[in-house]
Structures are given as C-alpha cells and as structure tokens.
C-alpha cells in the first residue's frame, strides 16, 4: 500500500510517500521559520496561507521523486490534530479532497502519535512495550506504549512545554526563533559550573513536569548580569545557555529514569523537536546504560514535524481498516489516550 502523508499542523509543510512493502519512498519538507522569525513565534494566519501555497507543489515534488503519479496512490493520511485549526484544515482539506477524487481511502492522523512512531522508520525500531518521551514546542509528556493506540499517560508538563521554554529562554538573550537550536549552539561555548539552575519538580514524587519556574530563574539571571544594552556579555550568555540546557536535560533524564523504573521497562523512545538535542541524547544514552536500558529516536530530520511520520502512522491505521468519512474534520485539542487501539498493526 502506497500512502501519501500530509503534515500541516503548525509552521512546517511536510509531505511523504510511504510504501508498506518497501518503506519510505520520498519525502519533502518546507519550513516557515524565516516567515515567522521576525514575529518571534508562529502567526497562525500566515502559517495557513503558506500551507495553501506549498502543499500541492510539494505533493507533486514527492511523486516526481518517487517516479509515480497520483493514480499510483492507494491512500492518503493527513494530520487531523492537535495543532492550529487553520493550518490543520489546509492539510485535511487537500488530503481528503485528493482521496475523494482518486476514489481511495483517507485517514486523519494524531500529530503526536506520528511523532511517537517516527523511530519506527529507522533500521532498528524498538519493540513494544516502551516508554515514550514526547518533547516538543507544544508537548512534554511521558507515555507508556503497549502498542499502537495503547497509550497510558504517565506525566506531562503542568505549564510550559520544554521546547517552549527553550524558545522563551532564547528570546531573553535576543536569539532567533526557534530557540532550541540556538540555545544548543550557544551552550557549546558555555562554562560548566558557573551557573547552576534548578531541576524543577525532581525533588518530589511523580512524573509531571514544570518549566515556568526555570524560565523565571533564567530571566532573573539574565537581568542580574545585563549590561547597558540590556543583555549580558557574550560569554555570560553562553554560560547561561549551558546552565539552562543542563537543567532541562537533567530534568528530562531524571523523569525518564523514574518512569522506566516505575513501569518495569528497559526501552525508551524520545520523539518531537527537542529529541534532536545532542546533549539530551548523549545524557539519556549514558544514564540509561547504567540501568541496562536502551534509548531509541528518529534521525534528526524526522524529529521535527514531517510528512514521513504521518504517512507511516496513517499506514498502520489504514492497514487495520480505519478510514475517515467524507466530511472534513480536524481536532485542534485531542488527547492521544482517546485513540482506538490497533490489534493488527503492521511494520
């Protein structure tokens, strides 16, 4: 089965073609970072308009790369939520209409399920069950995964997501949007030990997160060391970035270890944009090795929003017989635990 995947939940247009027999055939991604960077964040209306312009050309680009025509498609999968409602409607409208015109099935995919399953695109995918750390600009969650659609939420952020905290910390130091990669690069120049930031909610039981206090601590540190231009000197900014990243990474690692012990499991996957963070990967691998556990993740280009994860997740649900009716519907807020389980998921 050849499945076209369409991702338009926020500020990236991702298109991919996945074959259930041959694997990923082609994929393409257009990022709107330059469009939104001057505003310091995503402007929903601009995001929707750009998806309208980019989605169809990217679909054609992917088909051309795979050497196929639209008539060679067997199904269409599109992100139905969660996300920005206007952006979701663009992908859902195009995906459902294309499927109707070709008389093939369509399925709406949960954006976070797509992220969760992205490591399955790799050569050495994890076996069920495992713990998933979903960490992005909009979500920070720990989930027990016993199969596709068999999810148990163990903990989540009570305020800012980790990726959002990265963005806000970067803005405090006048770094560009999105903040995560810029903080990570600046942290490489930082001095270990100059600043020590708190690891929020690690001194109490449970698996929930909170990053608002860390954000405030960062702002106070920046303000305390600010010069005449309102910012600390370059080295101090690098030292703050290092301490901030260490605090976020340390918090995530502590909670992941705790979740694995609580559930009696030895496999962890990390997914979402922040999972591309090099320091997080290295720290998790080192700490989990001490407890005989392994960590899995997607290649960096499949950590951020992309069409491949939607095509793969959609293919699993299509193979199990799930399809969407003709009316176009999206769900901007959509708990992943509400998804139906699949008893006959395929690789």
mmCIF file of N, CA, C and O in Angstrom, residues 147-151 317 320 322 338-344:
data_model
loop_
_atom_site.group_PDB
_atom_site.id
_atom_site.type_symbol
_atom_site.label_atom_id
_atom_site.label_comp_id
_atom_site.label_asym_id
_atom_site.label_seq_id
_atom_site.Cartn_x
_atom_site.Cartn_y
_atom_site.Cartn_z
ATOM 1 N N UNK A 147 1.424 -0.690 22.490
ATOM 2 C CA UNK A 147 1.093 -0.984 21.103
ATOM 3 C C UNK A 147 0.522 0.271 20.490
ATOM 4 O O UNK A 147 0.298 1.281 21.178
ATOM 5 N N UNK A 148 0.297 0.259 19.195
ATOM 6 C CA UNK A 148 -0.274 1.432 18.531
ATOM 7 C C UNK A 148 -1.698 1.648 19.037
ATOM 8 O O UNK A 148 -2.546 0.771 18.952
ATOM 9 N N UNK A 149 -1.927 2.818 19.595
ATOM 10 C CA UNK A 149 -3.227 3.140 20.169
ATOM 11 C C UNK A 149 -3.384 2.691 21.603
ATOM 12 O O UNK A 149 -4.413 2.973 22.229
ATOM 13 N N UNK A 150 -2.379 2.027 22.151
ATOM 14 C CA UNK A 150 -2.443 1.564 23.542
ATOM 15 C C UNK A 150 -1.496 2.432 24.381
ATOM 16 O O UNK A 150 -0.343 2.075 24.609
ATOM 17 N N UNK A 151 -2.035 3.581 24.790
ATOM 18 C CA UNK A 151 -1.227 4.588 25.443
ATOM 19 C C UNK A 151 -1.748 4.891 26.841
ATOM 20 O O UNK A 151 -2.953 5.008 27.058
ATOM 21 N N UNK A 317 -2.846 2.546 10.578
ATOM 22 C CA UNK A 317 -4.287 2.606 10.834
ATOM 23 C C UNK A 317 -5.096 2.194 9.604
ATOM 24 O O UNK A 317 -6.142 1.559 9.727
ATOM 25 N N UNK A 320 -5.204 -1.507 9.375
ATOM 26 C CA UNK A 320 -6.133 -2.073 10.362
ATOM 27 C C UNK A 320 -7.589 -1.777 10.029
ATOM 28 O O UNK A 320 -8.481 -2.129 10.791
ATOM 29 N N UNK A 322 -8.989 1.351 9.427
ATOM 30 C CA UNK A 322 -9.528 2.651 9.826
ATOM 31 C C UNK A 322 -9.519 3.621 8.651
ATOM 32 O O UNK A 322 -8.503 3.763 7.965
ATOM 33 N N UNK A 338 -7.202 8.930 23.797
ATOM 34 C CA UNK A 338 -8.538 8.637 23.265
ATOM 35 C C UNK A 338 -8.502 7.876 21.943
ATOM 36 O O UNK A 338 -9.545 7.469 21.436
ATOM 37 N N UNK A 339 -7.313 7.667 21.382
ATOM 38 C CA UNK A 339 -7.199 6.973 20.106
ATOM 39 C C UNK A 339 -7.570 5.483 20.256
ATOM 40 O O UNK A 339 -7.218 4.874 21.266
ATOM 41 N N UNK A 340 -8.221 4.909 19.259
ATOM 42 C CA UNK A 340 -8.549 3.479 19.340
ATOM 43 C C UNK A 340 -7.298 2.623 19.181
ATOM 44 O O UNK A 340 -6.418 2.931 18.374
ATOM 45 N N UNK A 341 -7.197 1.530 19.924
ATOM 46 C CA UNK A 341 -6.043 0.640 19.787
ATOM 47 C C UNK A 341 -6.131 -0.185 18.528
ATOM 48 O O UNK A 341 -7.212 -0.471 18.027
ATOM 49 N N UNK A 342 -4.969 -0.579 18.012
ATOM 50 C CA UNK A 342 -4.899 -1.444 16.843
ATOM 51 C C UNK A 342 -4.423 -2.825 17.292
ATOM 52 O O UNK A 342 -3.372 -2.957 17.918
ATOM 53 N N UNK A 343 -5.211 -3.834 16.965
ATOM 54 C CA UNK A 343 -4.825 -5.192 17.336
ATOM 55 C C UNK A 343 -3.969 -5.860 16.278
ATOM 56 O O UNK A 343 -3.331 -6.864 16.537
ATOM 57 N N UNK A 344 -3.977 -5.275 15.069
ATOM 58 C CA UNK A 344 -3.235 -5.920 13.972
ATOM 59 C C UNK A 344 -2.359 -4.898 13.258
ATOM 60 O O UNK A 344 -2.382 -4.782 12.054
#
